[in-house]
Amino acid sequence: MQDFEKLGQFYLGRHYDLQHNRPTDDLLLYDSRDLVTHALCVGMTGSGKTGLCLALIEEAAIDGVPCLVIDPKGDLANLLLTFPNLAPEDFAPWVNEDDARRNGQSVEQFAADQAALWKKGLASWGQDGARIARLRNAAEFTIYTPGSTAGVPLSILKSFAAPPGAIVSDSELLRDRIQTTATSLLGLAGVETDPIKSREHILLSTILQSAWTAKRDLSLADIIQQIQTPPVTRVGVMDLDAFFPSKDRFALAMALNSLLAAPGFDVWMQGDELDIDRMLHTADGKPRVSICSIAHLGDAERMFFVSVLLNQTVGWMRSQPGTTSLRAIVYMDEIAGYFPPVANPASKGPLLTLLKQARAFGVGVVLSTQNPVDLDYKGLANCGTWFLGRLQTERDKARVLDGLEGAATTSGHPFDRQAMEQTLAGLASRIFVMNNVHDDAPSVFESRWALSYLRGPLGRNEIRRLTSATPAAQVVDATVATAPRAAAATSAAPATGRQPVLPAGVSQYFLPVRTTGGTLTYQPMVYGAAQARCVEAKLKIDAPLEVTVATPIVPGPVPVDWNAATPIDIGAADLEQAPAAGIGFADLPANAVTAKSIAAWSKDFTTWIYGNQTVEVFKASASGAASQPGESERDFRIRMQHGTRELRDAAVDQLRKKYAPKSAAVQERMRRAEQAVGREEEQAKAQTLQTAISFGTTLLGAFMGRKAISATTLGRATTAARGVGRTLKETQDIGRAKETVEALQQQLTQLDEELRAEIAAIEARFEAASEPLETVVCKPKKSTITVQLVALVWAPHAVGPDGKSAPAW
Ligand SMILES: Nc1ncnc2c1ncn2[C@@H]1O[C@H](COP(=O)(O)OP(=O)(O)O)[C@@H](O)[C@H]1O
Ligand SMILES: [Mg+2]
C-alpha cells in the first residue's frame, strides 16, 4: 500500500469474493483523476456509505487534495478524531457514553476497548498510527457551524456580494445565481411562494440583478431597503406599484427584517468569511478539510446555507484554470431533499451546474444517499463512479439498476442487469459494488478501515469541545496590501488659487479627486509611468515591472527627487485633462518646470528605476517554476501543488501505458499455463496453483487495476500472448507447463520489482517539489525600461485644520 501513497491512487479497500463470501488480498485503488467525473454512493442506513466516503476524504487529504464537506448528520466531524498513538486516553473524551453504558462498561474500559478495536482494525488493513499521523499533518481540519458558535461560525454576508466577473459575464450562470439566492432567501424568511413566478421572487431577483450587473455588493439591510424603494420603476411592461403595491412590499420587507432581528441571527454574520478559496487552503497554502456541520439548523436554514455554499463553490470554480487532475473535492453526506427529481429547491440548480461543469476545473463532487429514488435523473447521468452498497427495498434496487443501465448505454459498456441484480442482493455492510466508467468492469470490494475514529454523530457540545481543542485555522489575512500613500507629501504651500501659466511645450494633467471633505488644493508633482522587464536568464525569470509614481515639485536647487516618489494607482490613461471645478492651485516653484527640465527628469526617472525598483519572484528550486507578477506566496504554492499533481498524474499515465502490454501478456500466459496444468491434473491441484500465483495480489495487479486499457495496447499484448498459448498447446507437456508457471511467477516478481523502483523514482521526483521556496529579488534590465510618460500633474490635496496636507486622489 505504501507504494501508492503519493501517486494519487486512493486506497479504498480490497476486492471481495462474493461467491465465497471472503475478502481477497487485492487492493482496491481508485485513481484520483476518476473522481473529476464525480461519484455517487448509495446504500441503506448502516451499509457503510459514510465510512467509505470518509476514507475517500482521508485519502484525498493525505494526497494534498482539499475537501469541502457538507455534513447534515454530524458524522463527518469524526474526521477530527484522529489519534496517532491509538491510546485509550485519547479515545476516552470522545467515546459515546451511552454506548459504554449499554455495554455495561465504564467510559475508561470502553475507551480502552475502542482504542484496541481501532488498532486491530487498522492493522488488518495494513494501516497504523503513522498513517494517522500522516493524515493529521497533511491537511488542516476545521468544523464550521453556520449560525452557531459551537464550531467556527461562518459569515454569510458575502453571499449577497456581487459574484465574480466570471459569473456576471455569463448570463446563464448569473441568472442561476440570482434565482437560487432569491429562492433561498425567501425560504429562510419563511415566505412560501412559487419560486419562479411569484412577485416576491421577481422583485428580489430584479434587485439582485440590478446591483450585481453593476458589480455592486448588497447586504441584507440593503435588500430590505430596496424592497421598499426598488431600483426600478417598471417590472417587465408593468408599472412597479401596480405589479407589487408598496403596502405589500412592506410586508415582504418586514418578513426579511424580522430575520435580521431574530435572536441569534447575528451569529450568521460572525466568524470566517464564507470564501471557498480560504476554506480550501490556509494562509500558507496548506490544504484544508472544511466540514460544514448543519445538523443544528432548521430545514429552511439548511437549504439556505447549502445553496449559498454551493453557489459560492460554483463561483470559485469558474475562476480556476482548467485541468484534468483532481483539484478539490466537494462532498455532501445524505443529500436526500437537496437534489430531488421533480421539485426545484434552491440547492438543485448549483448542484446540477457543479455536476455538469466541475469536471473541466478538476473539482470532484461526491454525493451520498440512502434514497436513490429521491435523486434527479440528469444529475445521476453525470456521475462516473457509483458505489453501491446494500439496498433495502426493491424499488431502490430497481432505480439503481435503471440508472446503471442508462449509464452503460451512454458509455457503450456491456451491462448484465441480472448479474448485477444478483450481486446487489448479496451485499453485506461495508461491501460495495464499484461501477466506474473508467474501468472495464464493475468491482466488488470491502471498504478499508477508517483512520478516523467513527464514533457516530457529534453533537453541538462535542463540536464545541473539539473546536476549542483544535488550533484555530490560520485564515488568510483579509487586509489587502495597498500602496502606501504619501502622508503630507508636500508641505502645505499657500494657494494663490490661480492656475499658473506654463512655458510653451509643457503639458499638464490632473489626478482625479477621490476623497471629499476639507479644503482641496492642487499641488504640483511630476508623474512618471514606465514599464520594464526583470530578467534573470539563469533562473529563467522574465517578469514584467510596472512603475507608476508621482513625486512633489519643491522650491530650491533640486526641485524634483524621485527618491521621494509615491506609488499611485492611476494609469496614464486615467489622468484628467482639465482641473475639477472649485479647487485652488498652489504656486509652482519659479522656473522649475520647463520642457528641458522635464526631459532631464525623464532621464533621472529611468536611472532611478534601474537603481531602485525591483520585483520579488518566488521560485521553486526543484521544478524551476516561478511566481507570476502580483501572485502571493500562498497562491503560488497552491498553484505549484496542483501543477506538481498534474505532472505526477502524467507520469503515472506513462507508467501505466508502459506496463499495460507487459501486464496483459503475463496475465494471458498465466491463464494458458493454468489451463494446461488443469487439463492434465485434477481440479484440486489447479486450485492450489491458482492460489500460488494470483495476479491481483501483485503490485502490478493493484497498480493496473481494472483500468480500461486502450484497444491498441491490448491488441498488441494479446497477439504476443496468443503466440505463447499456441506453443503451450502444441507441447501439451505438464512438466513444461509447470515450469512455465514457475517462470511466470519469477517474471511477475521481477516486473513487480521494476515497477516498485519506477514508482519510487516518481515519488522522489515529486516529493522534491515541496522544497521551500526561494525569494528572488530581480532588478530591471536597463535596456527594457520604457518611459510611457513623465509630466507635470496637479495633485489634489486636502488641507486639514493643522495646516498639513494629505493626498485626496
Ligand atoms: N470504513 C470503516 N471503518 C470502520 N468502521 C466502519 C467503516 N465503515 C462503517 N463502519 C462501521 O459501520 C457503521 C455504519 O457505517 P456508516 O458508514 O455510518 O453507514 P451509513 O452511512 O451507510 O449509514 C459505522 O458506525 C462504523 O461503526
Ligand atoms: Mg451515513
Short mmCIF file of C-alpha atoms in Angstrom, two decimals, residues 320-777:
data_model
loop_
_atom_site.label_atom_id
_atom_site.label_comp_id
_atom_site.label_asym_id
_atom_site.label_seq_id
_atom_site.Cartn_x
_atom_site.Cartn_y
_atom_site.Cartn_z
CA GLN A 320 -9.87 28.29 -11.65
CA PRO A 321 -7.81 27.29 -14.67
CA GLY A 322 -8.79 24.11 -16.49
CA THR A 323 -7.14 20.81 -15.52
CA THR A 324 -7.58 17.06 -15.78
CA SER A 325 -6.17 16.39 -12.32
CA LEU A 326 -8.19 16.44 -9.13
CA ARG A 327 -8.02 19.91 -7.58
CA ALA A 328 -10.60 19.65 -4.80
CA ILE A 329 -13.48 17.52 -3.58
CA VAL A 330 -16.95 18.67 -2.63
CA TYR A 331 -18.68 16.02 -0.54
CA MET A 332 -22.22 16.02 0.70
CA ASP A 333 -23.47 13.30 3.01
CA GLU A 334 -27.16 12.35 2.86
CA ILE A 335 -28.33 14.57 0.02
CA ALA A 336 -31.96 13.48 0.23
CA GLY A 337 -34.13 16.55 -0.26
CA TYR A 338 -31.36 18.65 -1.82
CA PHE A 339 -31.38 17.06 -5.24
CA PRO A 340 -34.89 15.71 -5.89
CA PRO A 341 -36.15 14.59 -9.29
CA VAL A 342 -39.18 16.85 -9.67
CA ALA A 343 -39.16 19.71 -7.15
CA ASN A 344 -36.75 22.55 -7.55
CA PRO A 345 -35.25 23.60 -4.20
CA ALA A 346 -32.55 26.29 -4.15
CA SER A 347 -29.78 23.69 -3.82
CA LYS A 348 -30.62 21.86 -7.02
CA GLY A 349 -29.52 24.46 -9.55
CA PRO A 350 -25.95 24.89 -8.28
CA LEU A 351 -25.56 21.13 -7.69
CA LEU A 352 -26.53 20.44 -11.27
CA THR A 353 -24.15 23.14 -12.51
CA LEU A 354 -21.35 21.55 -10.47
CA LEU A 355 -22.07 18.08 -11.80
CA LYS A 356 -22.14 19.36 -15.37
CA GLN A 357 -19.18 21.72 -15.31
CA ALA A 358 -16.86 20.92 -12.40
CA ARG A 359 -15.01 18.25 -14.34
CA ALA A 360 -13.22 20.80 -16.52
CA PHE A 361 -11.91 22.51 -13.37
CA GLY A 362 -10.79 19.36 -11.57
CA VAL A 363 -13.47 19.59 -8.89
CA GLY A 364 -14.87 16.20 -7.92
CA VAL A 365 -18.35 16.08 -6.46
CA VAL A 366 -19.17 13.13 -4.21
CA LEU A 367 -22.74 12.61 -3.09
CA SER A 368 -24.15 10.04 -0.74
CA THR A 369 -27.72 8.96 -0.12
CA GLN A 370 -29.79 6.14 1.26
CA ASN A 371 -32.64 7.03 -1.02
CA PRO A 372 -31.84 6.64 -4.73
CA VAL A 373 -35.46 7.25 -5.69
CA ASP A 374 -35.12 10.82 -4.47
CA LEU A 375 -32.37 11.76 -6.95
CA ASP A 376 -32.53 13.91 -10.05
CA TYR A 377 -32.04 11.74 -13.09
CA LYS A 378 -29.95 14.24 -15.05
CA GLY A 379 -27.63 14.52 -12.10
CA LEU A 380 -27.15 10.77 -11.86
CA ALA A 381 -26.17 10.58 -15.51
CA ASN A 382 -23.27 12.90 -14.65
CA CYS A 383 -21.75 10.61 -12.03
CA GLY A 384 -18.93 8.49 -13.44
CA THR A 385 -18.42 6.32 -10.37
CA TRP A 386 -21.17 4.62 -8.45
CA PHE A 387 -20.52 2.99 -5.11
CA LEU A 388 -23.47 0.73 -4.46
CA GLY A 389 -23.93 -0.69 -1.02
CA ARG A 390 -26.61 -2.85 0.43
CA LEU A 391 -30.05 -1.61 -0.57
CA GLN A 392 -33.23 -2.01 1.37
CA THR A 393 -36.20 -2.01 -0.94
CA GLU A 394 -36.90 -3.50 -4.34
CA ARG A 395 -37.80 -0.02 -5.50
CA ASP A 396 -34.34 1.27 -4.58
CA LYS A 397 -32.69 -1.65 -6.34
CA ALA A 398 -34.77 -1.15 -9.47
CA ARG A 399 -33.94 2.55 -9.50
CA VAL A 400 -30.21 1.88 -9.19
CA LEU A 401 -30.32 -0.80 -11.89
CA ASP A 402 -32.18 1.57 -14.21
CA GLY A 403 -29.54 4.20 -13.61
CA LEU A 404 -26.68 1.77 -14.25
CA GLU A 405 -28.33 0.51 -17.38
CA GLY A 406 -28.77 4.08 -18.63
CA ALA A 407 -25.13 4.88 -17.90
CA ALA A 408 -23.99 1.68 -19.67
CA THR A 409 -25.99 2.57 -22.77
CA THR A 410 -24.42 6.03 -22.88
CA SER A 411 -20.87 4.75 -22.40
CA GLY A 412 -21.27 1.72 -24.66
CA HIS A 413 -20.17 -0.74 -21.94
CA PRO A 414 -21.99 -4.06 -21.83
CA PHE A 415 -24.35 -4.38 -18.87
CA ASP A 416 -25.71 -7.59 -17.42
CA ARG A 417 -28.72 -6.47 -15.44
CA GLN A 418 -29.47 -9.87 -13.98
CA ALA A 419 -25.92 -10.45 -12.79
CA MET A 420 -25.80 -7.00 -11.23
CA GLU A 421 -29.14 -7.60 -9.54
CA GLN A 422 -27.78 -10.78 -8.03
CA THR A 423 -24.60 -9.06 -6.91
CA LEU A 424 -26.54 -6.26 -5.24
CA ALA A 425 -28.72 -8.76 -3.42
CA GLY A 426 -25.68 -10.39 -1.83
CA LEU A 427 -24.02 -7.31 -0.35
CA ALA A 428 -23.32 -7.12 3.37
CA SER A 429 -22.41 -3.91 5.21
CA ARG A 430 -19.19 -2.25 4.03
CA ILE A 431 -19.28 -4.35 0.85
CA PHE A 432 -19.80 -2.21 -2.22
CA VAL A 433 -20.03 -2.64 -5.94
CA MET A 434 -17.99 0.00 -7.69
CA ASN A 435 -19.17 0.82 -11.17
CA ASN A 436 -16.58 3.17 -12.64
CA VAL A 437 -16.93 4.31 -16.26
CA HIS A 438 -13.13 4.38 -16.48
CA ASP A 439 -12.86 0.66 -15.68
CA ASP A 440 -13.50 -2.35 -17.85
CA ALA A 441 -15.85 -3.98 -15.40
CA PRO A 442 -17.51 -3.37 -12.02
CA SER A 443 -15.57 -4.37 -8.89
CA VAL A 444 -16.89 -5.70 -5.62
CA PHE A 445 -14.88 -4.55 -2.63
CA GLU A 446 -14.90 -4.13 1.11
CA SER A 447 -14.21 -0.59 2.36
CA ARG A 448 -10.98 -0.20 4.28
CA TRP A 449 -10.88 0.63 7.96
CA ALA A 450 -11.21 4.36 8.58
CA LEU A 451 -8.22 6.15 10.09
CA SER A 452 -10.57 8.49 11.93
CA TYR A 453 -12.43 7.15 14.92
CA LEU A 454 -16.00 6.57 13.72
CA ARG A 455 -17.70 7.43 16.91
CA GLY A 456 -21.01 8.40 15.33
CA PRO A 457 -22.66 11.81 15.02
CA LEU A 458 -21.10 14.55 17.11
CA GLY A 459 -23.50 16.90 18.87
CA ARG A 460 -23.15 20.60 19.38
CA ASN A 461 -21.33 20.27 22.69
CA GLU A 462 -18.82 17.80 21.35
CA ILE A 463 -18.18 20.03 18.35
CA ARG A 464 -17.60 22.91 20.75
CA ARG A 465 -15.11 20.85 22.74
CA LEU A 466 -13.42 19.58 19.62
CA THR A 467 -13.13 23.04 18.11
CA SER A 468 -11.60 24.54 21.22
CA ALA A 469 -9.16 21.61 21.37
CA THR A 470 -8.00 22.28 17.80
CA PRO A 471 -5.73 25.16 16.99
CA ALA A 472 -7.61 27.86 15.12
CA ALA A 473 -7.34 27.75 11.38
CA GLN A 474 -4.87 30.18 10.02
CA VAL A 475 -7.13 32.24 7.90
CA VAL A 476 -5.79 34.42 5.18
CA ASP A 477 -5.31 37.97 6.33
CA ALA A 478 -8.19 39.90 4.85
CA THR A 479 -6.29 43.14 4.56
CA VAL A 480 -5.13 43.70 1.06
CA ALA A 481 -1.78 45.35 0.78
CA THR A 482 -2.38 48.78 -0.64
CA ALA A 483 0.29 51.08 -1.85
CA PRO A 484 1.21 53.46 0.94
CA ARG A 485 0.15 56.96 0.26
CA ALA A 486 2.41 59.88 0.74
CA ALA A 487 1.30 61.30 4.03
CA ALA A 488 1.61 65.02 3.67
CA ALA A 489 3.80 64.58 0.65
CA THR A 490 4.18 68.28 0.35
CA SER A 491 4.25 70.95 2.94
CA ALA A 492 1.12 72.98 2.60
CA ALA A 493 2.10 75.69 0.23
CA PRO A 494 -0.17 78.68 0.30
CA ALA A 495 -2.52 78.51 -2.62
CA THR A 496 -2.99 81.55 -4.77
CA GLY A 497 -5.93 79.73 -6.26
CA ARG A 498 -4.95 80.64 -9.78
CA GLN A 499 -3.72 78.08 -12.29
CA PRO A 500 -0.14 79.05 -13.14
CA VAL A 501 0.75 79.84 -16.72
CA LEU A 502 3.21 77.32 -18.14
CA PRO A 503 6.06 77.75 -20.55
CA ALA A 504 5.49 76.60 -24.12
CA GLY A 505 5.83 72.87 -24.79
CA VAL A 506 4.92 71.81 -21.24
CA SER A 507 1.76 69.72 -20.85
CA GLN A 508 -0.07 69.26 -17.61
CA TYR A 509 -2.56 66.76 -16.22
CA PHE A 510 -4.75 66.41 -13.17
CA LEU A 511 -5.16 63.49 -10.80
CA PRO A 512 -8.84 62.66 -10.31
CA VAL A 513 -10.26 63.71 -6.93
CA ARG A 514 -11.25 60.64 -4.89
CA THR A 515 -11.91 61.99 -1.42
CA THR A 516 -14.20 64.75 -0.36
CA GLY A 517 -14.19 66.98 2.69
CA GLY A 518 -11.60 69.55 3.80
CA THR A 519 -10.30 72.30 1.63
CA LEU A 520 -8.73 70.95 -1.53
CA THR A 521 -5.70 72.41 -3.25
CA TYR A 522 -3.91 71.29 -6.37
CA GLN A 523 -0.21 70.88 -5.70
CA PRO A 524 2.40 70.38 -8.41
CA MET A 525 4.03 66.97 -8.81
CA VAL A 526 5.84 65.10 -11.50
CA TYR A 527 4.09 61.99 -12.65
CA GLY A 528 6.10 59.10 -14.08
CA ALA A 529 4.88 55.90 -15.69
CA ALA A 530 7.20 53.27 -17.12
CA GLN A 531 7.43 49.59 -17.90
CA ALA A 532 10.40 47.30 -17.76
CA ARG A 533 11.27 43.63 -17.61
CA CYS A 534 13.24 41.98 -14.87
CA VAL A 535 15.23 39.23 -16.46
CA GLU A 536 17.32 36.59 -14.73
CA ALA A 537 18.27 34.34 -17.59
CA LYS A 538 19.98 31.78 -15.37
CA LEU A 539 16.90 31.37 -13.21
CA LYS A 540 14.54 31.53 -16.21
CA ILE A 541 12.81 34.55 -14.77
CA ASP A 542 11.33 37.19 -17.03
CA ALA A 543 8.88 39.23 -15.00
CA PRO A 544 7.21 42.47 -16.00
CA LEU A 545 7.67 45.54 -13.83
CA GLU A 546 5.27 48.45 -13.90
CA VAL A 547 6.13 51.72 -12.20
CA THR A 548 3.54 54.45 -11.70
CA VAL A 549 4.59 57.14 -9.24
CA ALA A 550 4.43 60.83 -8.52
CA THR A 551 6.94 63.00 -6.72
CA PRO A 552 6.46 66.57 -5.46
CA ILE A 553 8.00 69.63 -7.08
CA VAL A 554 9.57 71.72 -4.33
CA PRO A 555 11.33 75.09 -4.26
CA GLY A 556 15.15 75.01 -4.09
CA PRO A 557 18.12 73.78 -6.10
CA VAL A 558 16.74 70.23 -6.56
CA PRO A 559 13.06 70.68 -7.32
CA VAL A 560 12.43 67.01 -8.20
CA ASP A 561 13.79 63.98 -6.39
CA TRP A 562 12.48 60.60 -7.50
CA ASN A 563 13.55 59.12 -4.17
CA ALA A 564 10.62 60.99 -2.64
CA ALA A 565 8.17 59.42 -5.10
CA THR A 566 4.97 57.73 -4.01
CA PRO A 567 3.37 54.83 -5.90
CA ILE A 568 -0.04 55.78 -7.25
CA ASP A 569 -2.66 53.54 -8.79
CA ILE A 570 -3.73 55.90 -11.56
CA GLY A 571 -2.60 54.91 -15.01
CA ALA A 572 -1.52 57.48 -17.59
CA ALA A 573 -4.77 56.94 -19.50
CA ASP A 574 -6.80 57.90 -16.43
CA LEU A 575 -5.15 61.28 -15.89
CA GLU A 576 -7.55 64.14 -16.42
CA GLN A 577 -7.02 66.88 -18.95
CA ALA A 578 -8.85 69.63 -17.07
CA PRO A 579 -8.99 70.57 -13.38
CA ALA A 580 -12.01 69.87 -11.23
CA ALA A 581 -14.05 72.96 -10.54
CA GLY A 582 -13.55 74.96 -7.37
CA ILE A 583 -10.07 73.78 -6.36
CA GLY A 584 -7.31 76.34 -5.87
CA PHE A 585 -3.75 75.88 -7.10
CA ALA A 586 -0.53 76.03 -5.09
CA ASP A 587 2.33 78.04 -6.52
CA LEU A 588 4.66 76.40 -8.97
CA PRO A 589 8.27 76.87 -7.82
CA ALA A 590 9.73 79.59 -10.06
CA ASN A 591 11.35 78.43 -13.31
CA ALA A 592 11.30 74.81 -12.21
CA VAL A 593 9.08 73.38 -14.90
CA THR A 594 10.38 73.78 -18.46
CA ALA A 595 10.47 71.43 -21.42
CA LYS A 596 14.17 70.97 -20.75
CA SER A 597 13.78 70.20 -17.06
CA ILE A 598 11.07 67.64 -17.83
CA ALA A 599 13.36 65.90 -20.28
CA ALA A 600 16.04 65.79 -17.58
CA TRP A 601 13.59 64.39 -15.01
CA SER A 602 12.58 61.74 -17.51
CA LYS A 603 16.20 60.65 -17.78
CA ASP A 604 16.56 60.69 -13.99
CA PHE A 605 13.39 58.60 -13.78
CA THR A 606 14.98 55.83 -15.88
CA THR A 607 18.14 55.89 -13.76
CA TRP A 608 16.08 55.83 -10.58
CA ILE A 609 14.01 52.86 -11.78
CA TYR A 610 17.15 50.96 -12.67
CA GLY A 611 18.74 51.65 -9.31
CA ASN A 612 15.75 51.33 -7.02
CA GLN A 613 12.89 49.30 -8.42
CA THR A 614 12.74 45.54 -8.10
CA VAL A 615 10.29 42.71 -8.50
CA GLU A 616 10.08 39.87 -5.98
CA VAL A 617 9.62 36.48 -7.55
CA PHE A 618 9.13 33.22 -5.66
CA LYS A 619 10.95 30.36 -7.13
CA ALA A 620 10.76 26.64 -6.52
CA SER A 621 14.26 25.33 -6.67
CA ALA A 622 13.21 21.81 -7.68
CA SER A 623 10.90 22.45 -10.62
CA GLY A 624 12.28 25.85 -11.53
CA ALA A 625 8.77 27.29 -11.59
CA ALA A 626 8.48 30.98 -10.75
CA SER A 627 5.58 33.00 -9.41
CA GLN A 628 3.65 35.36 -11.61
CA PRO A 629 3.65 39.11 -11.06
CA GLY A 630 1.38 40.02 -8.19
CA GLU A 631 0.93 36.40 -7.17
CA SER A 632 1.23 35.90 -3.42
CA GLU A 633 3.44 33.22 -1.95
CA ARG A 634 0.31 31.35 -0.83
CA ASP A 635 -1.32 31.38 -4.23
CA PHE A 636 1.93 30.40 -5.89
CA ARG A 637 2.31 27.48 -3.51
CA ILE A 638 -1.25 26.34 -4.22
CA ARG A 639 -0.70 26.63 -7.97
CA MET A 640 2.56 24.70 -7.67
CA GLN A 641 0.96 21.92 -5.64
CA HIS A 642 -1.59 21.45 -8.35
CA GLY A 643 1.00 21.74 -11.11
CA THR A 644 3.00 19.01 -9.42
CA ARG A 645 -0.09 16.85 -9.23
CA GLU A 646 -0.67 17.29 -12.96
CA LEU A 647 2.92 16.31 -13.74
CA ARG A 648 2.75 13.34 -11.43
CA ASP A 649 -0.54 12.17 -12.91
CA ALA A 650 1.03 12.35 -16.35
CA ALA A 651 3.98 10.29 -15.11
CA VAL A 652 1.59 7.69 -13.68
CA ASP A 653 -0.19 7.53 -17.03
CA GLN A 654 3.11 6.93 -18.76
CA LEU A 655 3.94 4.18 -16.33
CA ARG A 656 0.58 2.54 -16.82
CA LYS A 657 0.95 2.68 -20.55
CA LYS A 658 4.39 1.19 -20.34
CA TYR A 659 3.27 -1.71 -18.19
CA ALA A 660 -0.06 -2.38 -19.92
CA PRO A 661 1.32 -4.73 -22.60
CA LYS A 662 3.62 -6.46 -20.10
CA SER A 663 0.79 -6.90 -17.67
CA ALA A 664 -1.66 -8.16 -20.30
CA ALA A 665 0.90 -10.58 -21.71
CA VAL A 666 1.82 -12.06 -18.37
CA GLN A 667 -1.84 -12.43 -17.41
CA GLU A 668 -2.64 -14.19 -20.62
CA ARG A 669 0.31 -16.54 -20.21
CA MET A 670 -0.77 -17.31 -16.66
CA ARG A 671 -4.22 -18.19 -17.86
CA ARG A 672 -2.85 -20.52 -20.52
CA ALA A 673 -0.40 -22.14 -18.18
CA GLU A 674 -3.10 -22.79 -15.61
CA GLN A 675 -5.32 -24.26 -18.28
CA ALA A 676 -2.58 -26.56 -19.46
CA VAL A 677 -1.86 -27.83 -15.99
CA GLY A 678 -5.55 -28.10 -15.19
CA ARG A 679 -6.27 -30.17 -18.27
CA GLU A 680 -3.86 -32.84 -17.22
CA GLU A 681 -4.18 -32.80 -13.49
CA GLU A 682 -7.16 -33.00 -11.24
CA GLN A 683 -9.09 -29.89 -10.23
CA ALA A 684 -7.57 -29.67 -6.76
CA LYS A 685 -4.04 -29.18 -7.99
CA ALA A 686 -5.12 -26.46 -10.40
CA GLN A 687 -6.79 -24.77 -7.46
CA THR A 688 -3.54 -24.75 -5.49
CA LEU A 689 -1.82 -23.34 -8.49
CA GLN A 690 -4.32 -20.52 -8.72
CA THR A 691 -3.71 -19.53 -5.15
CA ALA A 692 0.03 -19.90 -5.62
CA ILE A 693 0.12 -17.11 -8.15
CA SER A 694 -2.55 -14.54 -8.11
CA PHE A 695 -2.02 -11.61 -10.38
CA GLY A 696 -4.28 -9.37 -8.33
CA THR A 697 -2.14 -9.51 -5.22
CA THR A 698 0.92 -8.27 -7.03
CA LEU A 699 1.95 -4.68 -7.13
CA LEU A 700 1.47 -4.78 -10.87
CA GLY A 701 -2.06 -6.09 -10.49
CA ALA A 702 -3.05 -3.44 -7.98
CA PHE A 703 -1.44 -0.68 -9.99
CA MET A 704 -3.10 -1.65 -13.24
CA GLY A 705 -6.44 -2.25 -11.53
CA ARG A 706 -9.35 -2.74 -13.90
CA LYS A 707 -8.47 0.25 -15.96
CA ALA A 708 -9.81 0.22 -19.46
CA ILE A 709 -6.63 -0.03 -21.49
CA SER A 710 -6.60 1.43 -24.97
CA ALA A 711 -7.51 -1.07 -27.69
CA THR A 712 -4.20 -0.83 -29.50
CA THR A 713 -2.11 -1.62 -26.44
CA LEU A 714 -4.32 -4.56 -25.62
CA GLY A 715 -4.28 -5.76 -29.19
CA ARG A 716 -0.52 -5.88 -29.22
CA ALA A 717 -0.37 -7.67 -25.89
CA THR A 718 -2.88 -10.35 -26.81
CA THR A 719 -1.19 -11.11 -30.10
CA ALA A 720 2.03 -11.72 -28.18
CA ALA A 721 0.19 -13.84 -25.65
CA ARG A 722 -1.61 -15.89 -28.27
CA GLY A 723 1.74 -16.92 -29.66
CA VAL A 724 2.72 -18.17 -26.24
CA GLY A 725 -0.58 -20.02 -25.93
CA ARG A 726 -0.07 -21.87 -29.19
CA THR A 727 3.32 -23.18 -28.21
CA LEU A 728 1.89 -24.43 -24.96
CA LYS A 729 -0.94 -26.18 -26.70
CA GLU A 730 1.45 -27.83 -29.10
CA THR A 731 3.73 -29.28 -26.46
CA GLN A 732 0.90 -30.47 -24.18
CA ASP A 733 3.52 -31.19 -21.63
CA ILE A 734 2.61 -30.74 -17.99
CA GLY A 735 6.19 -30.59 -16.93
CA ARG A 736 6.75 -27.73 -19.32
CA ALA A 737 3.57 -26.07 -18.17
CA LYS A 738 4.65 -26.26 -14.53
CA GLU A 739 7.98 -24.90 -15.44
CA THR A 740 6.25 -22.09 -17.26
CA VAL A 741 4.23 -21.34 -14.16
CA GLU A 742 7.39 -21.04 -12.15
CA ALA A 743 8.96 -18.90 -14.84
CA LEU A 744 5.88 -16.74 -14.91
CA GLN A 745 5.95 -16.38 -11.18
CA GLN A 746 9.53 -15.22 -11.47
CA GLN A 747 8.71 -12.88 -14.29
CA LEU A 748 5.91 -11.38 -12.27
CA THR A 749 8.17 -10.86 -9.27
CA GLN A 750 10.69 -9.19 -11.50
CA LEU A 751 8.08 -6.94 -13.06
CA ASP A 752 6.92 -6.02 -9.58
CA GLU A 753 10.44 -5.07 -8.57
CA GLU A 754 10.86 -2.96 -11.68
CA LEU A 755 7.56 -1.22 -11.14
CA ARG A 756 8.38 -0.60 -7.48
CA ALA A 757 11.61 1.13 -8.46
CA GLU A 758 9.85 3.28 -11.03
CA ILE A 759 7.14 4.28 -8.59
CA ALA A 760 9.78 5.19 -6.02
CA ALA A 761 11.51 7.34 -8.62
CA ILE A 762 8.31 9.20 -9.43
CA GLU A 763 7.62 9.73 -5.74
CA ALA A 764 11.11 11.02 -5.14
CA ARG A 765 10.85 13.40 -8.06
CA PHE A 766 7.61 14.96 -6.91
CA GLU A 767 8.50 14.90 -3.26
CA ALA A 768 11.28 17.31 -4.09
CA ALA A 769 8.73 19.77 -5.39
CA SER A 770 7.64 20.57 -1.85
CA GLU A 771 11.03 22.13 -1.08
CA PRO A 772 10.94 25.59 0.43
CA LEU A 773 10.66 28.49 -1.95
CA GLU A 774 13.38 31.00 -2.57
CA THR A 775 12.56 34.64 -2.95
CA VAL A 776 14.45 36.17 -5.82
CA VAL A 777 14.71 39.94 -5.96
#
